[in-house]
PDB file of C-alpha atoms in Angstrom:
ATOM      1  CA  MET A1183      11.822  -0.321  18.298  1.00  0.00           C
ATOM      2  CA  ALA A1184      11.808   0.829  15.262  1.00  0.00           C
ATOM      3  CA  LEU A1185      15.176   1.731  13.345  1.00  0.00           C
ATOM      4  CA  HIS A1186      13.833   5.042  12.293  1.00  0.00           C
ATOM      5  CA  SER A1187      13.103   6.335  15.682  1.00  0.00           C
ATOM      6  CA  ILE A1188      16.290   5.818  17.180  1.00  0.00           C
ATOM      7  CA  PHE A1189      18.108   7.589  14.749  1.00  0.00           C
ATOM      8  CA  LEU A1190      15.773  10.641  14.683  1.00  0.00           C
ATOM      9  CA  GLY A1191      15.448  10.297  18.579  1.00  0.00           C
ATOM     10  CA  ALA A1192      19.019  11.002  18.691  1.00  0.00           C
ATOM     11  CA  LEU A1193      18.404  14.193  16.191  1.00  0.00           C
ATOM     12  CA  GLY A1194      17.465  17.749  17.549  1.00  0.00           C
ATOM     13  CA  ILE A1195      15.422  20.202  15.615  1.00  0.00           C
ATOM     14  CA  GLN A1196      18.424  22.029  14.430  1.00  0.00           C
ATOM     15  CA  GLU A1197      20.472  18.637  12.988  1.00  0.00           C
ATOM     16  CA  ILE A1198      17.691  18.026  11.317  1.00  0.00           C
ATOM     17  CA  LEU A1199      16.963  21.297   9.473  1.00  0.00           C
ATOM     18  CA  ILE A1200      20.431  21.284   8.989  1.00  0.00           C
ATOM     19  CA  ILE A1201      19.898  17.887   6.666  1.00  0.00           C
ATOM     20  CA  LEU A1202      17.219  19.011   5.096  1.00  0.00           C
ATOM     21  CA  VAL A1203      18.500  22.169   4.186  1.00  0.00           C
ATOM     22  CA  LEU A1204      21.714  20.398   2.411  1.00  0.00           C
ATOM     23  CA  ALA A1205      19.622  17.688   1.249  1.00  0.00           C
ATOM     24  CA  ALA A1206      17.759  20.548  -0.753  1.00  0.00           C
ATOM     25  CA  VAL A1207      21.308  22.188  -1.533  1.00  0.00           C
ATOM     26  CA  PHE A1208      22.148  18.707  -3.259  1.00  0.00           C
ATOM     27  CA  ILE A1209      18.881  17.943  -4.791  1.00  0.00           C
ATOM     28  CA  PHE A1210      18.213  21.682  -6.266  1.00  0.00           C
ATOM     29  CA  GLY A1211      21.733  23.062  -6.593  1.00  0.00           C
ATOM     30  CA  VAL A1212      22.634  26.398  -5.104  1.00  0.00           C
ATOM     31  CA  LYS A1213      21.587  28.651  -7.555  1.00  0.00           C
ATOM     32  CA  LYS A1214      17.938  26.869  -7.555  1.00  0.00           C
ATOM     33  CA  ILE A1215      17.082  27.739  -4.042  1.00  0.00           C
ATOM     34  CA  PRO A1216      16.739  30.749  -4.419  1.00  0.00           C
ATOM     35  CA  GLU A1217      14.317  30.756  -6.961  1.00  0.00           C
ATOM     36  CA  LEU A1218      12.109  28.085  -4.515  1.00  0.00           C
ATOM     37  CA  ALA A1219      12.195  30.375  -2.109  1.00  0.00           C
ATOM     38  CA  LYS A1220      10.878  33.203  -4.220  1.00  0.00           C
ATOM     39  CA  THR A1221       8.071  30.789  -5.011  1.00  0.00           C
ATOM     40  CA  MET A1222       7.585  29.488  -1.768  1.00  0.00           C
ATOM     41  CA  GLY A1223       6.770  33.079  -0.478  1.00  0.00           C
ATOM     42  CA  ARG A1224       4.621  34.106  -3.490  1.00  0.00           C
ATOM     43  CA  ALA A1225       2.989  31.081  -3.141  1.00  0.00           C
ATOM     44  CA  LYS A1226       2.287  31.951   1.015  1.00  0.00           C
ATOM     45  CA  ALA A1227       1.633  35.399   0.223  1.00  0.00           C
ATOM     46  CA  GLU A1228      -1.506  34.312  -2.455  1.00  0.00           C
ATOM     47  CA  PHE A1229      -2.491  31.671   0.489  1.00  0.00           C
ATOM     48  CA  GLU A1230      -3.022  34.659   2.827  1.00  0.00           C
ATOM     49  CA  LYS A1231      -4.639  36.754   0.388  1.00  0.00           C
ATOM     50  CA  GLY A1232      -7.260  34.334  -0.507  1.00  0.00           C
ATOM     51  CA  LYS A1233      -7.364  33.256   2.895  1.00  0.00           C
ATOM     52  CA  ILE A1234      -8.418  37.135   3.798  1.00  0.00           C
ATOM     53  CA  GLU A1235     -10.775  37.446   0.823  1.00  0.00           C
ATOM     54  CA  GLY A1236     -12.631  34.104   2.269  1.00  0.00           C
ATOM     55  CA  GLU A1237     -13.234  35.765   5.512  1.00  0.00           C
ATOM     56  CA  LYS A1238     -14.148  38.984   4.248  1.00  0.00           C
ATOM     57  CA  GLU A1239     -16.702  36.876   2.406  1.00  0.00           C
ATOM     58  CA  LEU A1240     -18.143  35.139   5.441  1.00  0.00           C
ATOM     59  CA  ASN A1241     -18.656  37.921   7.428  1.00  0.00           C
ATOM     60  CA  ASP A1242     -20.244  40.058   4.636  1.00  0.00           C
ATOM     61  CA  LEU A1243     -23.010  36.894   3.929  1.00  0.00           C
ATOM     62  CA  LYS A1244     -22.966  36.949   7.687  1.00  0.00           C
ATOM     63  CA  ASN A1245     -23.906  40.551   8.117  1.00  0.00           C
ATOM     64  CA  LYS A1246     -26.682  40.106   5.199  1.00  0.00           C
ATOM     65  CA  GLU A1247     -28.475  37.405   7.127  1.00  0.00           C
ATOM     66  CA  LYS A1248     -28.369  39.626  10.363  1.00  0.00           C
ATOM     67  CA  LYS A1249     -30.111  42.484   8.527  1.00  0.00           C
ATOM     68  CA  SER A1250     -32.548  40.535   6.395  1.00  0.00           C
ATOM     69  CA  ASP A1251     -33.890  39.257  10.010  1.00  0.00           C
TER      70      ASP A1251
END
């Protein structure tokens, strides 16, 4: 059995999340965390916007093909 599976098997999701949050605080600092969260939120919003636009274009293309048949 690998060493990493021994340790990760004993940790639950909550423990892993706490460790990740603490690591982020130590790496980025307390002042940088809100800025990073804001950036991630904007990136997610842009991704969703692009996804919706792509789906709309695909549906428009499908509707054009149906009308031309």
